[in-house]
Amino acid sequence: MSQSVAVSSSPVFDQVRFVLNETSHPGNVGSAARAIKTMGFGRLVLAAPRAGADVLHDPDAVALASGADDVLANALVVPDLDAALHGVSWAVALSARSREYGPPNAEPRESAALAVQHAGQGESVAFVFGSERTGLSNPDVARCNALVHIPANPLYSSLNLSQAVQLIAWEMRMACLAHARGDGQGVAVPVAPSPAVATSDTLATRDDVEGMLTHLERALVDLDFLDPDNPKKLMARLRRLFAKSHLEREEVNILRGIAKHILERKGRR
């Protein structure tokens, strides 16, 4: 998944994509394109836009892009969130409400610092925004590695979609520029490097982890450890556990090997 939109000079900028999931209003698509371009980014992905694939040519979208026509024209339209996150190593869900069994919570600035760590290793990162009316569903949030809530005025915390995109894009710009300078200025929350982010070759992608979870779920059902009719949030809890762990590919392969062995033994019996 690549795009040829000119972005800021640091290569980290090009590793960041902004994903709008099931967006309803074409104007918000154009405004989001403008928001990310003003901060030096160029990768916009639309997952199952409710206005249809032709939303990129909608007059409202074009008008509100206001100079970010290149970002809008090069935006990718994909059928679902899984396709939008293909190849992503680190995904952040934006939500106005917390989730009991969602991924770990992070502040916007902290999430930007973490994202830049991954992007600095050549990995793709994504910020995922839900629809204007309902936001992100619990399964959509569970696909991500972190959950971010923008700490707005508690008496009136309603943010327009493109405003939320603008705020996160600004935080990411500050973190990217600090990374390019080689210092911590501009990032208020220092984050120690994680051993799991050693190289982009060792860290499991989101696709790797999703495949492992599907494989593991089948094995747990075969063991009668997981009742598919009464799962009791088991897989949601496991997702949260693995989201915290920053799994490496070798670790994912070990878990898949265990699941494969379980399924084979059950099949022989």
mmCIF file of C-alpha atoms in Angstrom:
data_model
loop_
_atom_site.group_PDB
_atom_site.id
_atom_site.type_symbol
_atom_site.label_atom_id
_atom_site.label_comp_id
_atom_site.label_asym_id
_atom_site.label_seq_id
_atom_site.Cartn_x
_atom_site.Cartn_y
_atom_site.Cartn_z
ATOM 1 C CA MET A 1 0.000 0.000 0.000
ATOM 2 C CA SER A 2 1.924 3.040 -1.239
ATOM 3 C CA GLN A 3 1.224 6.581 -2.277
ATOM 4 C CA SER A 4 3.325 9.213 -4.050
ATOM 5 C CA VAL A 5 2.188 12.335 -2.241
ATOM 6 C CA ALA A 6 5.012 14.684 -1.267
ATOM 7 C CA VAL A 7 5.446 14.934 2.510
ATOM 8 C CA SER A 8 7.959 16.483 4.891
ATOM 9 C CA SER A 9 11.624 15.631 4.425
ATOM 10 C CA SER A 10 11.937 13.091 7.261
ATOM 11 C CA PRO A 11 11.203 9.558 5.977
ATOM 12 C CA VAL A 12 9.237 8.884 9.171
ATOM 13 C CA PHE A 13 6.381 11.029 7.834
ATOM 14 C CA ASP A 14 5.775 8.611 4.974
ATOM 15 C CA GLN A 15 5.325 5.650 7.341
ATOM 16 C CA VAL A 16 2.174 7.181 8.873
ATOM 17 C CA ARG A 17 -1.306 6.643 7.496
ATOM 18 C CA PHE A 18 -4.574 8.174 8.682
ATOM 19 C CA VAL A 19 -7.520 5.803 8.346
ATOM 20 C CA LEU A 20 -11.129 6.995 8.236
ATOM 21 C CA ASN A 21 -13.472 4.071 8.862
ATOM 22 C CA GLU A 22 -17.020 4.192 7.430
ATOM 23 C CA THR A 23 -17.004 7.975 7.093
ATOM 24 C CA SER A 24 -20.408 9.377 6.137
ATOM 25 C CA HIS A 25 -19.813 12.980 5.065
ATOM 26 C CA PRO A 26 -17.666 13.802 2.018
ATOM 27 C CA GLY A 27 -16.805 17.168 3.562
ATOM 28 C CA ASN A 28 -15.020 15.415 6.417
ATOM 29 C CA VAL A 29 -12.914 13.460 3.928
ATOM 30 C CA GLY A 30 -11.774 16.666 2.245
ATOM 31 C CA SER A 31 -11.166 18.386 5.581
ATOM 32 C CA ALA A 32 -9.123 15.417 6.812
ATOM 33 C CA ALA A 33 -6.977 15.558 3.667
ATOM 34 C CA ARG A 34 -6.313 19.230 4.351
ATOM 35 C CA ALA A 35 -5.614 18.561 8.041
ATOM 36 C CA ILE A 36 -2.921 15.959 7.427
ATOM 37 C CA LYS A 37 -1.269 17.877 4.578
ATOM 38 C CA THR A 38 -0.840 20.970 6.762
ATOM 39 C CA MET A 39 1.151 18.773 9.151
ATOM 40 C CA GLY A 40 3.309 17.240 6.418
ATOM 41 C CA PHE A 41 1.553 13.902 5.909
ATOM 42 C CA GLY A 42 0.089 12.497 2.723
ATOM 43 C CA ARG A 43 -1.318 9.036 3.365
ATOM 44 C CA LEU A 44 -5.098 8.991 3.734
ATOM 45 C CA VAL A 45 -7.028 5.702 3.637
ATOM 46 C CA LEU A 46 -10.815 5.398 3.523
ATOM 47 C CA ALA A 47 -12.218 2.093 4.768
ATOM 48 C CA ALA A 48 -15.727 1.369 3.472
ATOM 49 C CA PRO A 49 -16.784 5.028 3.140
ATOM 50 C CA ARG A 50 -20.557 5.268 3.387
ATOM 51 C CA ALA A 51 -20.605 7.828 0.604
ATOM 52 C CA GLY A 52 -19.078 5.218 -1.699
ATOM 53 C CA ALA A 53 -15.798 5.028 -3.591
ATOM 54 C CA ASP A 54 -16.698 8.150 -5.605
ATOM 55 C CA VAL A 55 -16.400 10.262 -2.430
ATOM 56 C CA LEU A 56 -12.965 11.452 -3.619
ATOM 57 C CA HIS A 57 -14.678 13.368 -6.431
ATOM 58 C CA ASP A 58 -17.569 14.702 -4.385
ATOM 59 C CA PRO A 59 -17.812 18.537 -4.686
ATOM 60 C CA ASP A 60 -17.895 18.969 -0.888
ATOM 61 C CA ALA A 61 -14.788 16.834 -0.444
ATOM 62 C CA VAL A 62 -12.919 18.696 -3.174
ATOM 63 C CA ALA A 63 -13.972 22.114 -1.843
ATOM 64 C CA LEU A 64 -12.965 21.393 1.756
ATOM 65 C CA ALA A 65 -9.652 19.827 0.751
ATOM 66 C CA SER A 66 -8.745 23.418 -0.169
ATOM 67 C CA GLY A 67 -5.277 22.966 -1.637
ATOM 68 C CA ALA A 68 -4.787 19.369 -0.484
ATOM 69 C CA ASP A 69 -6.129 18.077 -3.792
ATOM 70 C CA ASP A 70 -3.109 15.799 -4.210
ATOM 71 C CA VAL A 71 -3.734 14.082 -0.869
ATOM 72 C CA LEU A 72 -7.420 13.659 -1.705
ATOM 73 C CA ALA A 73 -6.741 12.373 -5.223
ATOM 74 C CA ASN A 74 -4.216 9.834 -3.933
ATOM 75 C CA ALA A 75 -6.322 8.627 -1.006
ATOM 76 C CA LEU A 76 -6.886 4.886 -1.024
ATOM 77 C CA VAL A 77 -10.415 3.497 -0.827
ATOM 78 C CA VAL A 78 -10.550 -0.058 0.533
ATOM 79 C CA PRO A 79 -13.483 -2.357 1.396
ATOM 80 C CA ASP A 80 -12.899 -2.723 5.148
ATOM 81 C CA LEU A 81 -10.663 -1.894 8.084
ATOM 82 C CA ASP A 82 -8.597 -5.053 7.724
ATOM 83 C CA ALA A 83 -7.590 -3.955 4.221
ATOM 84 C CA ALA A 84 -6.842 -0.439 5.481
ATOM 85 C CA LEU A 85 -4.487 -1.855 8.133
ATOM 86 C CA HIS A 86 -2.734 -4.341 5.861
ATOM 87 C CA GLY A 87 1.009 -4.232 6.557
ATOM 88 C CA VAL A 88 0.645 -2.007 9.632
ATOM 89 C CA SER A 89 2.780 -2.875 12.667
ATOM 90 C CA TRP A 90 1.334 -0.329 15.103
ATOM 91 C CA ALA A 91 -2.280 0.906 14.967
ATOM 92 C CA VAL A 92 -3.929 3.436 17.263
ATOM 93 C CA ALA A 93 -7.714 3.671 17.648
ATOM 94 C CA LEU A 94 -9.268 7.070 18.416
ATOM 95 C CA SER A 95 -12.413 6.935 20.528
ATOM 96 C CA ALA A 96 -14.473 9.230 22.720
ATOM 97 C CA ARG A 97 -15.130 6.434 25.208
ATOM 98 C CA SER A 98 -13.049 3.818 26.992
ATOM 99 C CA ARG A 99 -13.515 0.101 26.353
ATOM 100 C CA GLU A 100 -13.422 -2.500 29.115
ATOM 101 C CA TYR A 101 -11.654 -5.081 26.984
ATOM 102 C CA GLY A 102 -9.950 -2.858 24.456
ATOM 103 C CA PRO A 103 -6.219 -2.371 23.905
ATOM 104 C CA PRO A 104 -4.135 -0.387 26.415
ATOM 105 C CA ASN A 105 -5.025 3.292 26.804
ATOM 106 C CA ALA A 106 -2.558 6.017 25.831
ATOM 107 C CA GLU A 107 -2.551 9.809 25.763
ATOM 108 C CA PRO A 108 -2.360 11.455 22.307
ATOM 109 C CA ARG A 109 1.219 12.646 22.872
ATOM 110 C CA GLU A 110 2.326 9.320 24.267
ATOM 111 C CA SER A 111 0.770 7.469 21.339
ATOM 112 C CA ALA A 112 2.573 9.776 18.895
ATOM 113 C CA ALA A 113 5.906 9.067 20.590
ATOM 114 C CA LEU A 114 5.272 5.319 20.418
ATOM 115 C CA ALA A 115 4.179 5.561 16.772
ATOM 116 C CA VAL A 116 7.352 7.431 15.832
ATOM 117 C CA GLN A 117 9.462 4.738 17.491
ATOM 118 C CA HIS A 118 7.892 2.187 15.183
ATOM 119 C CA ALA A 119 7.937 4.438 12.110
ATOM 120 C CA GLY A 120 11.583 5.257 12.765
ATOM 121 C CA GLN A 121 12.338 1.550 12.264
ATOM 122 C CA GLY A 122 10.683 1.625 8.846
ATOM 123 C CA GLU A 123 7.397 0.123 10.051
ATOM 124 C CA SER A 124 3.978 1.351 8.979
ATOM 125 C CA VAL A 125 1.795 2.938 11.647
ATOM 126 C CA ALA A 126 -1.839 4.000 11.480
ATOM 127 C CA PHE A 127 -4.278 6.212 13.347
ATOM 128 C CA VAL A 128 -7.853 4.976 12.984
ATOM 129 C CA PHE A 129 -10.913 7.231 13.251
ATOM 130 C CA GLY A 130 -14.501 5.962 13.362
ATOM 131 C CA SER A 131 -17.672 7.209 11.727
ATOM 132 C CA GLU A 132 -19.182 10.538 12.713
ATOM 133 C CA ARG A 133 -22.280 9.046 14.329
ATOM 134 C CA THR A 134 -21.142 5.839 16.032
ATOM 135 C CA GLY A 135 -17.341 5.997 16.156
ATOM 136 C CA LEU A 136 -15.412 2.726 16.144
ATOM 137 C CA SER A 137 -17.048 -0.561 17.084
ATOM 138 C CA ASN A 138 -15.513 -2.763 19.776
ATOM 139 C CA PRO A 139 -14.179 -5.265 17.189
ATOM 140 C CA ASP A 140 -12.586 -2.378 15.240
ATOM 141 C CA VAL A 141 -10.909 -1.039 18.379
ATOM 142 C CA ALA A 142 -9.681 -4.549 19.204
ATOM 143 C CA ARG A 143 -7.774 -4.621 15.911
ATOM 144 C CA CYS A 144 -5.508 -1.840 17.185
ATOM 145 C CA ASN A 145 -2.547 -1.765 19.579
ATOM 146 C CA ALA A 146 -3.556 1.285 21.600
ATOM 147 C CA LEU A 147 -6.699 3.288 22.377
ATOM 148 C CA VAL A 148 -6.508 7.084 22.545
ATOM 149 C CA HIS A 149 -9.049 9.525 23.903
ATOM 150 C CA ILE A 150 -8.522 13.250 23.264
ATOM 151 C CA PRO A 151 -8.918 14.935 26.688
ATOM 152 C CA ALA A 152 -11.332 17.693 25.693
ATOM 153 C CA ASN A 153 -13.645 19.792 27.888
ATOM 154 C CA PRO A 154 -15.717 17.209 29.834
ATOM 155 C CA LEU A 155 -18.737 19.535 29.696
ATOM 156 C CA TYR A 156 -18.561 19.729 25.902
ATOM 157 C CA SER A 157 -16.197 17.151 24.446
ATOM 158 C CA SER A 158 -17.752 16.793 20.996
ATOM 159 C CA LEU A 159 -15.066 17.043 18.307
ATOM 160 C CA ASN A 160 -15.688 17.094 14.590
ATOM 161 C CA LEU A 161 -13.948 14.193 12.842
ATOM 162 C CA SER A 162 -11.550 16.427 10.917
ATOM 163 C CA GLN A 163 -10.719 18.359 14.099
ATOM 164 C CA ALA A 164 -9.687 15.111 15.780
ATOM 165 C CA VAL A 165 -7.572 14.241 12.752
ATOM 166 C CA GLN A 166 -5.932 17.683 12.917
ATOM 167 C CA LEU A 167 -5.044 17.307 16.605
ATOM 168 C CA ILE A 168 -3.465 13.887 16.139
ATOM 169 C CA ALA A 169 -1.634 14.994 12.986
ATOM 170 C CA TRP A 170 -0.142 17.921 14.944
ATOM 171 C CA GLU A 171 1.038 15.617 17.746
ATOM 172 C CA MET A 172 2.563 13.313 15.162
ATOM 173 C CA ARG A 173 4.307 16.212 13.439
ATOM 174 C CA MET A 174 5.894 17.324 16.712
ATOM 175 C CA ALA A 175 7.044 13.767 17.428
ATOM 176 C CA CYS A 176 8.387 13.281 13.877
ATOM 177 C CA LEU A 177 10.315 16.546 13.940
ATOM 178 C CA ALA A 178 11.821 15.658 17.323
ATOM 179 C CA HIS A 179 12.864 12.307 15.882
ATOM 180 C CA ALA A 180 14.432 13.992 12.838
ATOM 181 C CA ARG A 181 16.415 16.325 15.130
ATOM 182 C CA GLY A 182 17.556 13.382 17.186
ATOM 183 C CA ASP A 183 16.316 14.824 20.439
ATOM 184 C CA GLY A 184 13.279 14.594 22.674
ATOM 185 C CA GLN A 185 12.104 18.180 22.265
ATOM 186 C CA GLY A 186 8.461 18.480 21.373
ATOM 187 C CA VAL A 187 7.507 15.156 22.976
ATOM 188 C CA ALA A 188 6.439 15.670 26.588
ATOM 189 C CA VAL A 189 6.196 11.968 27.433
ATOM 190 C CA PRO A 190 9.593 10.252 27.140
ATOM 191 C CA VAL A 191 9.254 6.633 26.098
ATOM 192 C CA ALA A 192 12.076 4.160 26.591
ATOM 193 C CA PRO A 193 12.860 2.053 23.511
ATOM 194 C CA SER A 194 11.172 -1.330 23.651
ATOM 195 C CA PRO A 195 13.283 -4.449 23.022
ATOM 196 C CA ALA A 196 10.526 -5.626 20.664
ATOM 197 C CA VAL A 197 11.141 -2.632 18.400
ATOM 198 C CA ALA A 198 14.710 -3.679 17.712
ATOM 199 C CA THR A 199 14.291 -3.935 13.941
ATOM 200 C CA SER A 200 11.412 -3.904 11.504
ATOM 201 C CA ASP A 201 12.406 -7.440 10.461
ATOM 202 C CA THR A 202 11.723 -8.957 13.892
ATOM 203 C CA LEU A 203 8.477 -7.281 14.968
ATOM 204 C CA ALA A 204 5.241 -9.056 14.036
ATOM 205 C CA THR A 205 2.827 -7.058 11.917
ATOM 206 C CA ARG A 206 -0.809 -6.626 12.822
ATOM 207 C CA ASP A 207 -1.611 -9.155 10.069
ATOM 208 C CA ASP A 208 0.728 -11.707 11.666
ATOM 209 C CA VAL A 209 -0.974 -11.296 15.047
ATOM 210 C CA GLU A 210 -4.474 -11.483 13.547
ATOM 211 C CA GLY A 211 -3.606 -14.751 11.813
ATOM 212 C CA MET A 212 -2.164 -16.162 15.032
ATOM 213 C CA LEU A 213 -5.259 -15.201 17.044
ATOM 214 C CA THR A 214 -7.544 -16.901 14.529
ATOM 215 C CA HIS A 215 -5.378 -20.033 14.658
ATOM 216 C CA LEU A 216 -5.239 -19.971 18.472
ATOM 217 C CA GLU A 217 -9.006 -19.509 18.751
ATOM 218 C CA ARG A 218 -9.605 -22.654 16.668
ATOM 219 C CA ALA A 219 -7.238 -24.611 18.907
ATOM 220 C CA LEU A 220 -8.903 -23.385 22.101
ATOM 221 C CA VAL A 221 -12.318 -24.371 20.739
ATOM 222 C CA ASP A 222 -10.990 -27.839 19.869
ATOM 223 C CA LEU A 223 -9.647 -28.192 23.412
ATOM 224 C CA ASP A 224 -13.097 -27.257 24.795
ATOM 225 C CA PHE A 225 -11.331 -24.446 26.644
ATOM 226 C CA LEU A 226 -13.303 -21.874 24.658
ATOM 227 C CA ASP A 227 -17.032 -22.251 24.148
ATOM 228 C CA PRO A 228 -17.833 -20.338 20.926
ATOM 229 C CA ASP A 229 -21.443 -19.939 22.092
ATOM 230 C CA ASN A 230 -20.358 -18.452 25.415
ATOM 231 C CA PRO A 231 -16.852 -17.012 24.918
ATOM 232 C CA LYS A 232 -16.929 -14.738 28.006
ATOM 233 C CA LYS A 233 -14.535 -12.180 26.489
ATOM 234 C CA LEU A 234 -11.656 -14.673 26.427
ATOM 235 C CA MET A 235 -10.389 -13.667 22.975
ATOM 236 C CA ALA A 236 -10.845 -9.985 23.794
ATOM 237 C CA ARG A 237 -8.644 -10.435 26.853
ATOM 238 C CA LEU A 238 -6.042 -12.330 24.844
ATOM 239 C CA ARG A 239 -6.037 -9.557 22.240
ATOM 240 C CA ARG A 240 -5.357 -7.044 24.982
ATOM 241 C CA LEU A 241 -2.559 -9.191 26.383
ATOM 242 C CA PHE A 242 -0.833 -9.544 23.019
ATOM 243 C CA ALA A 243 -1.344 -5.851 22.228
ATOM 244 C CA LYS A 244 0.758 -5.050 25.298
ATOM 245 C CA SER A 245 3.464 -7.539 24.357
ATOM 246 C CA HIS A 246 4.745 -6.154 21.000
ATOM 247 C CA LEU A 247 5.190 -9.693 19.712
ATOM 248 C CA GLU A 248 8.044 -10.605 17.410
ATOM 249 C CA ARG A 249 7.473 -12.783 14.347
ATOM 250 C CA GLU A 250 9.320 -15.698 15.928
ATOM 251 C CA GLU A 251 7.049 -15.514 18.983
ATOM 252 C CA VAL A 252 3.965 -15.502 16.747
ATOM 253 C CA ASN A 253 5.333 -18.538 14.905
ATOM 254 C CA ILE A 254 5.827 -20.367 18.216
ATOM 255 C CA LEU A 255 2.223 -19.697 19.246
ATOM 256 C CA ARG A 256 0.954 -20.805 15.836
ATOM 257 C CA GLY A 257 3.068 -23.951 16.124
ATOM 258 C CA ILE A 258 1.431 -24.743 19.468
ATOM 259 C CA ALA A 259 -2.034 -24.163 17.982
ATOM 260 C CA LYS A 260 -1.182 -26.362 14.972
ATOM 261 C CA HIS A 261 0.044 -29.183 17.233
ATOM 262 C CA ILE A 262 -3.136 -29.012 19.321
ATOM 263 C CA LEU A 263 -5.345 -29.211 16.231
ATOM 264 C CA GLU A 264 -3.331 -32.105 14.769
ATOM 265 C CA ARG A 265 -3.472 -34.139 18.004
ATOM 266 C CA LYS A 266 -7.200 -33.558 18.363
ATOM 267 C CA GLY A 267 -7.656 -34.623 14.753
ATOM 268 C CA ARG A 268 -5.724 -37.884 15.297
ATOM 269 C CA ARG A 269 -7.751 -38.685 18.411
#
